[in-house]
XYZ file of C-alpha atoms in Angstrom:
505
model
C 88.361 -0.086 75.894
C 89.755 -0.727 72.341
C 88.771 -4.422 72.801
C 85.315 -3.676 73.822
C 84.815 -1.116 70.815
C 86.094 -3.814 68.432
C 83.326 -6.590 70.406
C 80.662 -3.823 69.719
C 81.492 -3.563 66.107
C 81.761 -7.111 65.300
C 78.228 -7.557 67.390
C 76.531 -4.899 64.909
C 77.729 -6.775 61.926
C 76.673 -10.148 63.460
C 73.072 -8.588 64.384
C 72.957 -7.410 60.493
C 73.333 -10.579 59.620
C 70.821 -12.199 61.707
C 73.155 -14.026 64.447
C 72.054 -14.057 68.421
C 74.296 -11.392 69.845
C 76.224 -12.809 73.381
C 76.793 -11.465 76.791
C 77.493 -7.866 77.223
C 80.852 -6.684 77.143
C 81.898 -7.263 80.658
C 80.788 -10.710 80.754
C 77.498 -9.628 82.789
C 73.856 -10.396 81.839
C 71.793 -7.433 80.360
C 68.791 -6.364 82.848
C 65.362 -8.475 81.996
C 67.296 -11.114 80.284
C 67.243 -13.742 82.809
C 67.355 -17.387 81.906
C 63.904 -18.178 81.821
C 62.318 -15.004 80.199
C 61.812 -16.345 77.132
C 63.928 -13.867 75.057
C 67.405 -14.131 74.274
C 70.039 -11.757 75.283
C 70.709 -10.029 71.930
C 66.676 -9.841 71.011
C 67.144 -5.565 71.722
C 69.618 -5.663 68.691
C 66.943 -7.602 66.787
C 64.275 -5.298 67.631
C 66.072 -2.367 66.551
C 67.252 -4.157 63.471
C 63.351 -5.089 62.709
C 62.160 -1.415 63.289
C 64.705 -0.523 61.421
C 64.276 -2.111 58.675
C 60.092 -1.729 58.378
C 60.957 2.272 58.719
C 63.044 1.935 55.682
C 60.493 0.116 53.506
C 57.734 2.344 54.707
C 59.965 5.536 53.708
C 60.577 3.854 50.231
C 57.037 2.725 50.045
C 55.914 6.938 50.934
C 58.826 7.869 48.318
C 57.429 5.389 45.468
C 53.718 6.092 46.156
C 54.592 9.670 46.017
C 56.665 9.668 42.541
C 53.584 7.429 41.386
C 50.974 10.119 42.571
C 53.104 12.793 41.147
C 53.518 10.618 37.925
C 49.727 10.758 37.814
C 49.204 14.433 38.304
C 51.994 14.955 35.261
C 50.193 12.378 33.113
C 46.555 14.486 33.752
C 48.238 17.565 32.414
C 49.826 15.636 29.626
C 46.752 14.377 28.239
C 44.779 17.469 29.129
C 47.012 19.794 27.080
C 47.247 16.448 24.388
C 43.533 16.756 24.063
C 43.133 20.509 23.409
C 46.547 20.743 21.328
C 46.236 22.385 17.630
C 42.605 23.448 18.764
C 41.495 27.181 17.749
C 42.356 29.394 20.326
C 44.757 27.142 22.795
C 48.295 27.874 23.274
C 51.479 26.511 22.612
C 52.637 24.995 26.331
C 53.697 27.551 28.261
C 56.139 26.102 30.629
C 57.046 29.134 33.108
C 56.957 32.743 33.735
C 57.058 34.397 30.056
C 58.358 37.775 29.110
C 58.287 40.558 26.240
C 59.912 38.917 23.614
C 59.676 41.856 20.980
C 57.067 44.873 20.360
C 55.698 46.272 17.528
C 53.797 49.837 17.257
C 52.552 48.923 13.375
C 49.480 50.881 13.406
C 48.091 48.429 10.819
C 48.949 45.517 14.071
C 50.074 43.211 11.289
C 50.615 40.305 14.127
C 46.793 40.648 14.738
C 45.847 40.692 11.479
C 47.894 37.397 10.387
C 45.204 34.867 9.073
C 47.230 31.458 9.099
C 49.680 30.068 10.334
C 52.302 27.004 9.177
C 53.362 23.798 10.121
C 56.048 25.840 10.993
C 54.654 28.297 12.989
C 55.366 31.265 10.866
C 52.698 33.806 10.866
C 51.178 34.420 7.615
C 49.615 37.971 6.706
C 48.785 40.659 3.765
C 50.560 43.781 2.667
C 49.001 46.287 1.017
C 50.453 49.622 0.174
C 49.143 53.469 -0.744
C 50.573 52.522 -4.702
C 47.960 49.151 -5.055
C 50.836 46.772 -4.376
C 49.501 43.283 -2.524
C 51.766 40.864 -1.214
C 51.886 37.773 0.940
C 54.279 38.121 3.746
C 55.710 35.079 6.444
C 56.789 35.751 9.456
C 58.577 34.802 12.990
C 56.290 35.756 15.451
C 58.980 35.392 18.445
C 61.290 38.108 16.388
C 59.420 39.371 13.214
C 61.994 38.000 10.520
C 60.622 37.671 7.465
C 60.849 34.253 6.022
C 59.236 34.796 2.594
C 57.201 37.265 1.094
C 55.319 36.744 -2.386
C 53.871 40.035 -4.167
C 50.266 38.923 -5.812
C 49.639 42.342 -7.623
C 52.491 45.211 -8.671
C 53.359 48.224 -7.964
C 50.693 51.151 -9.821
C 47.596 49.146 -9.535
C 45.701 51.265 -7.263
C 42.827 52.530 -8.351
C 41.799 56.798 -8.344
C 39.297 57.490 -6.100
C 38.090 61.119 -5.652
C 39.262 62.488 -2.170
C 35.866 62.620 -0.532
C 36.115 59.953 2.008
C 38.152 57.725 3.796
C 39.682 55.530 1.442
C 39.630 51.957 2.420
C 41.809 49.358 0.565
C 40.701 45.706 0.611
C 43.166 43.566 2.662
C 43.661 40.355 1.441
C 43.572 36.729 3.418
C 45.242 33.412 3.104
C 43.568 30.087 4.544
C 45.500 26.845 5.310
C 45.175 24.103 2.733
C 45.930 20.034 2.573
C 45.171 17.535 4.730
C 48.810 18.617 6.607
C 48.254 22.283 6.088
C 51.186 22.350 4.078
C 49.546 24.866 1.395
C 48.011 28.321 1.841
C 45.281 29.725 -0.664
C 45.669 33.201 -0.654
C 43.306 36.021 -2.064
C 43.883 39.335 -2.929
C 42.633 42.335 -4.957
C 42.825 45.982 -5.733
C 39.114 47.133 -4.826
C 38.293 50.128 -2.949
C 35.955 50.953 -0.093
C 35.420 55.412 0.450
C 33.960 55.824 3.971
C 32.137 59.121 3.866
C 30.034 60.985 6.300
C 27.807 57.461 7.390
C 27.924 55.998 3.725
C 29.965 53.657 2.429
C 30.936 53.634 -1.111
C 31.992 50.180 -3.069
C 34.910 50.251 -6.089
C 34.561 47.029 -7.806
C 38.679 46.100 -8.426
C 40.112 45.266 -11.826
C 42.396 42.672 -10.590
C 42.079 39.540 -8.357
C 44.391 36.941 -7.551
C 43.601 33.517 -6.149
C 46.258 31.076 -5.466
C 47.874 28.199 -3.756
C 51.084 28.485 -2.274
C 53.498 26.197 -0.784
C 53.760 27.175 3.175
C 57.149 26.243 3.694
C 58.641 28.949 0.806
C 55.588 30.724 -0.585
C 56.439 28.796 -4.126
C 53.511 29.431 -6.200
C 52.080 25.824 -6.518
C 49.167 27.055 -8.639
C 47.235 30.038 -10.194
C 43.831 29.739 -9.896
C 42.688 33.410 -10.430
C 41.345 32.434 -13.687
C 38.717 30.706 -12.166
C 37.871 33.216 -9.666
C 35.365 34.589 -11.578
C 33.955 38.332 -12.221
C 35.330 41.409 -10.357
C 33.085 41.553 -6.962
C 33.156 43.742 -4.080
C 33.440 42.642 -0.591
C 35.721 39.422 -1.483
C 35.887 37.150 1.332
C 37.283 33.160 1.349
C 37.054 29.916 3.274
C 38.225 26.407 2.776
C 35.746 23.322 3.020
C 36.802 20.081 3.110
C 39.143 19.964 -0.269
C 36.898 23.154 -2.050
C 37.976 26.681 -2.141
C 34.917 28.756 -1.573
C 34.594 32.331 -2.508
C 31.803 34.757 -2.034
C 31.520 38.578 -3.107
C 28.533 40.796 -4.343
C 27.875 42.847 -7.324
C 24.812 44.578 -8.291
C 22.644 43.833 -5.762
C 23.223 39.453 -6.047
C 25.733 37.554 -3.433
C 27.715 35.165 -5.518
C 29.494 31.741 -4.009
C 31.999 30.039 -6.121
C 33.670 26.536 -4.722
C 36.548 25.686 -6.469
C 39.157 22.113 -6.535
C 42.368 22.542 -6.163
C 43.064 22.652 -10.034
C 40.735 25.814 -10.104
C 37.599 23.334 -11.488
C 34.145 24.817 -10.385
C 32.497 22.593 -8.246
C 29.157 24.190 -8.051
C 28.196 28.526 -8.301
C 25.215 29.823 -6.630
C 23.860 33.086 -6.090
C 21.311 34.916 -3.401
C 19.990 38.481 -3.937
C 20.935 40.917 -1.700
C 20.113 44.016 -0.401
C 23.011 47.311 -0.261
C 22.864 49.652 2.303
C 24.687 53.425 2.964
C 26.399 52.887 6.372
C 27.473 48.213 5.445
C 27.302 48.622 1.397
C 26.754 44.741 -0.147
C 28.464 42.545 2.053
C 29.039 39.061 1.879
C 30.901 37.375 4.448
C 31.969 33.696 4.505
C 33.369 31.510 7.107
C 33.662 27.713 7.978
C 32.399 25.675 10.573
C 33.136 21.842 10.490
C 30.573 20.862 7.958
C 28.942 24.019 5.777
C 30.216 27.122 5.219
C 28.126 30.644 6.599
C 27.512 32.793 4.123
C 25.875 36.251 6.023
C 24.765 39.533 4.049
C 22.897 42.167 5.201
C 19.626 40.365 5.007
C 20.332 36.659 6.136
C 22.381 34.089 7.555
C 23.280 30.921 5.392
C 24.537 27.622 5.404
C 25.794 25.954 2.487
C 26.787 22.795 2.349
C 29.669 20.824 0.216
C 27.256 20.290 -2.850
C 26.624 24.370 -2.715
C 23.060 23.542 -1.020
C 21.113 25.763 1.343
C 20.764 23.941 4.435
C 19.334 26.912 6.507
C 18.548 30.369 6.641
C 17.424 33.041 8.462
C 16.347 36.467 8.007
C 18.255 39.378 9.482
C 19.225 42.672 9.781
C 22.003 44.611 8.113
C 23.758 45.553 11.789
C 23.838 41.748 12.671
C 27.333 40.330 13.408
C 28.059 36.755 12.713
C 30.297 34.146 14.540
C 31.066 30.669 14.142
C 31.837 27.073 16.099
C 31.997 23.594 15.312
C 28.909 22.700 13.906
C 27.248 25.838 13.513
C 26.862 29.410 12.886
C 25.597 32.318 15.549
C 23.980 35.507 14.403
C 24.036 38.337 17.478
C 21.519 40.331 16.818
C 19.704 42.835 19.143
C 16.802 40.515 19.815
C 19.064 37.856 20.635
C 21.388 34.888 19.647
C 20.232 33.059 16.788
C 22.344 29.602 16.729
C 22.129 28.304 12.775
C 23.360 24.299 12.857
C 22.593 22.599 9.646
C 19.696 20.410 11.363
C 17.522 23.735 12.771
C 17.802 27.137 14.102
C 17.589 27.791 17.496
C 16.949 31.438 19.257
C 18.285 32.137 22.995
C 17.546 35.368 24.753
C 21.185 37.254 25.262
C 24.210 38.096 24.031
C 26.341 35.034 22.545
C 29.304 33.924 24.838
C 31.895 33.110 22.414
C 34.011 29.695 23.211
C 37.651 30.795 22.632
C 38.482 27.262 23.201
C 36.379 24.573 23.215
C 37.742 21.150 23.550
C 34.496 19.361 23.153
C 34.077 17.713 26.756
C 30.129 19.535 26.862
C 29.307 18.766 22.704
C 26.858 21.625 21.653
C 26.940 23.438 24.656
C 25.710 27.331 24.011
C 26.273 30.035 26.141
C 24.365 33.563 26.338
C 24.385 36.387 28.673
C 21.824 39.171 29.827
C 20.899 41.036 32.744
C 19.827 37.701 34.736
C 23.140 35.721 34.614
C 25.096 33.672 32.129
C 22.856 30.959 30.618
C 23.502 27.150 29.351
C 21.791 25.635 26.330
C 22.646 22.519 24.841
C 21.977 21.344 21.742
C 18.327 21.013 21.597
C 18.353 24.960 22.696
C 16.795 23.505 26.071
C 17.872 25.298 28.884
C 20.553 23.381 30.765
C 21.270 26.279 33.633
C 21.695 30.085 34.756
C 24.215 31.216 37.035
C 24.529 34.381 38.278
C 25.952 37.536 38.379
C 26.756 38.520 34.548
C 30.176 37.323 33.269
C 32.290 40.035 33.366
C 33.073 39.619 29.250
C 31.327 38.006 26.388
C 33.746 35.096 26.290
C 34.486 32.134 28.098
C 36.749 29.025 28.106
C 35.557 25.123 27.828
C 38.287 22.964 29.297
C 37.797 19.586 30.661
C 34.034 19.353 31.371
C 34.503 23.046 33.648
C 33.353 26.866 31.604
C 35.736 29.343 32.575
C 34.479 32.800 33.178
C 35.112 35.981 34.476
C 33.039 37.083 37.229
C 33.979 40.660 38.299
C 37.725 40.324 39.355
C 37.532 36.570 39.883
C 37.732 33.842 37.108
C 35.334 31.178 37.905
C 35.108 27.972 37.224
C 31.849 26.483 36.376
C 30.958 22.706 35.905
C 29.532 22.540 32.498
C 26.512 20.553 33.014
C 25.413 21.631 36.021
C 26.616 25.395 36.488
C 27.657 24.633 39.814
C 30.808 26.346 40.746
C 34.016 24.051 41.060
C 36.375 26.672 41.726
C 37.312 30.385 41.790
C 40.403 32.471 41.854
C 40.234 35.917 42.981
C 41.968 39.285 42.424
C 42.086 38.927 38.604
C 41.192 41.219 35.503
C 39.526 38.484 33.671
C 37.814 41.449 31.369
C 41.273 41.434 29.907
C 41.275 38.462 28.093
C 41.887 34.819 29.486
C 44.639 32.157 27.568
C 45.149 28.598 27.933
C 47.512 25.711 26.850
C 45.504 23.194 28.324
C 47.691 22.499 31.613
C 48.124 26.529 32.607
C 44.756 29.344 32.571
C 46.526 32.812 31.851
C 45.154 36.015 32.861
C 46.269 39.667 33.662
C 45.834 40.706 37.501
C 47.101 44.108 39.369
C 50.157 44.921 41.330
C 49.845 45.004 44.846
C 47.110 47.932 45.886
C 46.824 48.994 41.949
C 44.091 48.422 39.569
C 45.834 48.002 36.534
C 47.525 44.906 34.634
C 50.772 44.562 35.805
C 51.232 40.987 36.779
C 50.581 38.085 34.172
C 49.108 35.173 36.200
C 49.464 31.463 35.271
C 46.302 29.410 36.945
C 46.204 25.402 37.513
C 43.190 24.367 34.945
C 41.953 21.475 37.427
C 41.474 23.567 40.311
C 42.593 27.471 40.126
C 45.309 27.459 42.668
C 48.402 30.113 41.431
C 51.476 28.144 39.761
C 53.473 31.009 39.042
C 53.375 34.924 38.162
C 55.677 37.275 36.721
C 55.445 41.094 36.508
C 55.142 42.980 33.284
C 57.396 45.143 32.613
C 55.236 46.782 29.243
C 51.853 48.661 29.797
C 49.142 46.257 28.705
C 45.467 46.428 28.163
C 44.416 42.714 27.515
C 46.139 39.389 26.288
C 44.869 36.725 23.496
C 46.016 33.858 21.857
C 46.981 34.589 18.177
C 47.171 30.943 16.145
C 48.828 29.327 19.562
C 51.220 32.366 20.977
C 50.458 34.849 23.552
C 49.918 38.377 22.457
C 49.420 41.443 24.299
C 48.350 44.898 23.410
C 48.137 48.392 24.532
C 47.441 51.220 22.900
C 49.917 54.440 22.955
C 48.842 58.112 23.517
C 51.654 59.446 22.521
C 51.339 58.525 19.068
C 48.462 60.820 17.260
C 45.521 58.872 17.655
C 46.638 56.247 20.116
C 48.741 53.409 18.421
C 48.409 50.494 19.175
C 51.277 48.699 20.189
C 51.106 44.547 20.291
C 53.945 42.482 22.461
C 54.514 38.958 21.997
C 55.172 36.896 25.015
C 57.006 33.661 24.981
């Protein structure tokens, strides 16, 4: 028995190696191995050998072709998140189920109200306090350590207003500056706003400060207040290209001033204006890609790099002004009013802001009214309607697809067509949507509850559930805050209802 387990082992290594096994142990012929029927005795060892053998290559074939399919799928999120990264509104990559990383009840929500951020992703934001003293502050969003703060006006600057209103105090801003955003130019100055009974009073300030800081430290790189010109109300700043633009008004005019990094005018213009109880003399400037928009209450402007009007359009003083790359949108209540620098372009609707937009549908415009969400491109020609009305006034373009709530599903719309891709139920898309590029973020309910409890992570290329986490802080609604994920709530027990901001990493 020994000797015929030794014959079998020696026969398996001989059939590995391709030699004709002999006669069975015994010395007998197997069954349907005669002499004559064409197959030699060991062929069964062969056989098995041969199937063997082709099993193994198929398994390693289904094992490659599956690591390449999988290497695919990683690569299409790699280059999807790639092509949205650094974009306004997209998030830093969020690789799993987040939590609360800190909270803070500042009624004053400083981590909302942070206007830059640097290379090194500190959060940059104004101070201003009851004695007229405005600094520059940076900050760790993940844990609120201050990295630097820089004080632009002292201590006893504030100016005496008569208590007969709600005084306002103007909060400063700082922009990003350089071609590696390694500068911020920050403004700031002491003038007052008193809120009355439906009026609004302007105190033009008697100090201003303009100037460039280095991000990494908040060294003072250069002083350009100088060159900011006369004391205006309603101070407001934007960055163009390499110019510094400012805008303000005083008696009745709205006055732009672009300046070069050395504080050099570049050009000055002015527009009169009209001043009004309940919005005083506004002037309010932002940047899109090529112009700046300059909107007071009477019109909508865009100025180019030489300080030339490119467009305008009349308005009203209630109108509220947005912008995207390439143009400018005045809501107003007859409508969306699109301002590009080549034409003006009127859609019937409310605007449906683009929190992201990554490009894949170029000039695509969204509206909504009581017939569905419309499509315009470019030419303001109608592109498509799809109905029912979005369930908020902002959407998501990702990839070619417009992602919108629709009731308590988020939907997934092709952006040329409007025909529906996919769409993930059981959400609260009303309370704000997120993405990094590879993940969709949105707030949903706990099981058989209506209120956000449970963060949920959505795959961008077709809506199926990746992950979910519950929340272990009340929360109203989620947004992206210069790439990090920020929720808020707002607490009764605090007089008045504070709001109370989490960051979630």
């Amino acid at each position: 028995m020994a000797r015929g387990d030794a014959r079998r082992d020696v026969e398996l290594v001989e059939d590995d190696e391709g030699v004709t096994g002999g006669a069975p142990p015994g010395g007998g012929s197997q069954p349907g191995t005669a002499a004559g029927d064409g197959e030699p005795a060991g062929a069964p060892h062969r056989t098995r050998r041969r199937l063997l053998v082709a099993g193994a290559v198929l398994l390693g074939l289904a094992v490659v072709f599956g690591v390449v399919a999988q290497g695919v799928v990683t690569s299409r999120e790699r280059a999807r998140m790639a092509a949205v990264a650094g974009l306004p509104g997209v998030l830093n990559p969020v690789d799993g189920p987040v939590s609360a990383l800190r909270s803070d009840a500042d009624a004053d929500a400083e981590l909302l109200r942070a206007s830059a951020r640097t290379p090194d992703g500190l959060f940059v934001a104004s101070r201003e306090t009851v004695d007229g003293t405005a600094s520059v502050v940076a900050f760790d969003p993940a844990d609120g350590a201050v990295a630097w703060e820089v004080e632009l006006i002292g201590p006893g600057s504030a100016l005496d207003v008569l208590p007969d209103g709600e005084v306002v105090r103007s909060h400063g801003s700082c922009e990003t500056y350089g071609t590696e955003r390694e500068l911020l130019v920050c403004l700031a100055d002491n003038g007052v706003n008193v809120v009355g009974r439906g009026t609004l009073a302007q105190i033009l300030p008697t100090e201003t400060r303009l100037v460039v800081l280095d991000a990494r430290d908040g060294a003072v790189v250069n002083d350009l207040s100088s060159a900011a010109g006369e004391p205006l109300a309603s101070r407001s700043i934007a960055v163009l290209a390499d110019l510094v633009v400012l805008a303000g008004t005083g008696e009745s005019t709205a006055r732009v001033r672009a300046l070069a990094a050395d504080g050099t005018v570049a050009w000055q213009t002015s527009f009169p204006t009209t001043t009004t109880t309940a919005y005083g003399a506004r002037a309010e400037l932002r940047a899109t890609s090529d112009a700046v928009a300059l909107l007071t209450p009477d019109a909508l402007r865009l100025l180019d790099e030489a300080g030339e009007t490119r467009q305008q359009v009349e308005l009203t003083s209630d109108t509220r002004m947005e912008v995207a790359p390439g143009y400018a949108v005045a809501d107003t209540p007859q409508g969306t009013v699109v301002v590009r620098p080549d034409g003006i372009q009127r859609a019937p609707g409310t605007w449906v802001r683009l929190t992201v937009d990554d490009g894949s549908a170029p000039g695509l415009v969204l509206t909504s009214d009581e017939r569905g969400l419309h499509a315009w491109d470019v030419d303001g020609r109608a592109l498509w309607t799809a109905v029912p009305t979005p369930t908020a006034y902002s959407a998501v373009l990702l990839d070619g697809r417009v992602l919108i709530g629709n009731g308590t599903a988020l939907d997934a719309l092709d952006a040329g067509t409007g025909e529906r891709m996919w769409s993930a139920p059981g959400l609260l898309p009303q309370s704000g949507t997120a993405t990094d590029g590879r993940y969709v973020l949105v707030l949903a309910p706990g099981p058989g509850g209506s209120t956000p409890d449970v963060l949920v992570a959505l795959d961008a290329a077709d809506g199926q559930r990746a992950w979910a986490v519950d929340l272990t802080e009340p929360v109203s609604s989620i947004l992206p805050v210069h790439g990090v994920l920020v929720a808020y709530s707002f607490d009764g027990s605090q007089d008045g209802g504070g709001l109370v901001t989490y960051v979630l990493g």
